[in-house]
Amino acid sequence: MNIFILLTLAILLIILLLWRHSPIGPCMLAGGLLIWLVKSFQPIFLGQAFIETLSLWRTYDIILALYFIMCLEIELRTSDTLEGMVKALKKIFSSAKFTLAVMPAFLGLLPSLGGARFSAPIVEEASKDTLLSPEDKSAINFWFRHIFEFSNPIIPGMIMACNISGIAFSDFILHLCWLTVLAFLIGCLILIRPLQIDAEKSVAMNSEEKHKNQIDLFLALSPVILTFILVVFFDFNASLSIGLVTALLFFVLRSTNRSVNFKEVVLGACDWKMFLNVLCILYFIQILTITKVSNEIVFAFQNSPLPIPVIIACVSFIIGVLTGMSQGHVAIIMPIVAAMPIDTLNLAGVAMAFGVAGQMLTPTHICLIITLDYFKADFFKSLKPILKMEIILLTIFSIYTYFTW
C-alpha cells in the first residue's frame, strides 16, 4: 500500500477516535497499530518498539517535565498566588485594552488543559462596560492565550518537539521566540486597536493587600522566567530545569506564609491518564521507526516535486487541524523532521509554526470550545479574525524563513 494512503488512513482513524472523545494517547497508538498491521504484522516489532520506548531517556524527560509542570500549577493555584497575580495586573493596567490583551497572555504562560476557562472571566470583566460581542471576546481570549506556543519552555508541545527532534531547547526557542512578539502585535492590531474602551476604574486596595498582590505577581511569573533562563542560556533539559524551579517555588511559598500542602502537590500532579497518553504517543513514534515508515515517508518527500519545507508545512497544518493538539502534530511530524537530511532547526520551525496554526483553526481544540461555550459565541464568527491573523503570521514567517534559510 502507498505510504501516504496508509498514513492518511491512520490519521483518519485517529480523528474518528478523537471525535468519539477517546484520549489522545490511545488514539495515536491505534493509528500506529494500524500502520504496523498493514506494514509488517510481526509481533516482535511491537515488543521491540515498546522496549525502546521505555529505554529512551526522552520518555522520562518528557513525563517528568509534565509532572513538574502540574506540580507548579497546583502550588500557584492552592496558595492563591494566581488569584493575587490577577489582582495585581488589574491594578497595574488601568487601561481595559491592556488588560484584555495582557491577562490571557500572562495566564497562558502556565499551561493547563482547558486553561482558557480561567482567563475567560477576566476578559469578561475587563469588557463589561463595552460593546464587545461574544465573538470579539472569544477571539481575544483564545488568541492571546496561545501566543507563547513558540517560546514557552514549559509548553508540552515545545517539550515534546525538542525531545523528539533532538534540537536543544535554547536553539529552538531562540529560533521561534520572535513569533510570540509578532503574534502579540498582530493581535493588538486586529483585535484590540479598533476597540473603543474607556479607561478601567481603579480597584480600591489597601497598601498591605497591594504589596501582597505584587509579590504574588512576582512569584507567579518567576517560574517561567527562571525556566526560560535555565533552558535557553544554560542548556538545562526540560525535566531538570522545571523540577528545580518547582522545588524552589515550594520552599519560597512556604517561607512567605502561603499555604501549600506537600502531599497535595505531589499526589495531585500524578495524572496517570496524562502519563498514559504520553507513553502511547511515544510508543506510536517508535512503531513508526521500527516499521521503517518514517524512512519511507522521508524517501517519498525527497522524491516529491514539491520542496520538502512546503510538504512539511502542509502536513503539519493539516494534522494540527485534525487533532487540535500540539502533541498530535508534533508526534507525527517531528520524527520525520529529525530523519530529514537537511537543516533540522529550520524545518522543525516550519513544522511548529504551521502545526500551531492548524490547531488554532479547528473545533477539536479544547480551549476554543471552552471559550465559545463561556461567551456563548458563534464558532465561525469567532474564528474569522483568528484566520485573518494566522494568514498574516504565516505569511511573514514564510517570507522570513525563505530569505534566511
CSV table of N, CA and C in Angstrom, one decimal, residues 9 76 81 124 126 299 320 323 376:
chain,number,residue,atom,x,y,z
A,9,LEU,N,-5.0,6.9,6.2
A,9,LEU,CA,-5.9,6.0,6.9
A,9,LEU,C,-5.7,6.0,8.4
A,76,LEU,N,0.9,27.1,42.7
A,76,LEU,CA,0.4,28.5,42.4
A,76,LEU,C,-1.1,28.7,42.7
A,81,THR,N,-1.7,32.3,44.8
A,81,THR,CA,-0.8,33.2,44.1
A,81,THR,C,-1.3,33.6,42.8
A,124,GLU,N,-14.1,38.9,30.3
A,124,GLU,CA,-15.5,39.3,30.5
A,124,GLU,C,-15.5,40.5,31.4
A,126,ALA,N,-13.1,42.7,32.1
A,126,ALA,CA,-12.4,43.9,31.5
A,126,ALA,C,-13.3,44.5,30.4
A,299,PHE,N,11.8,9.3,2.3
A,299,PHE,CA,12.2,9.0,0.9
A,299,PHE,C,11.2,9.5,-0.1
A,320,GLY,N,-2.5,19.5,12.5
A,320,GLY,CA,-2.9,20.4,13.6
A,320,GLY,C,-4.4,20.6,13.6
A,323,THR,N,-6.2,17.2,14.7
A,323,THR,CA,-6.0,16.8,16.1
A,323,THR,C,-6.4,17.9,17.1
A,376,LYS,N,-20.8,32.1,24.9
A,376,LYS,CA,-21.9,31.8,24.1
A,376,LYS,C,-21.8,32.4,22.7
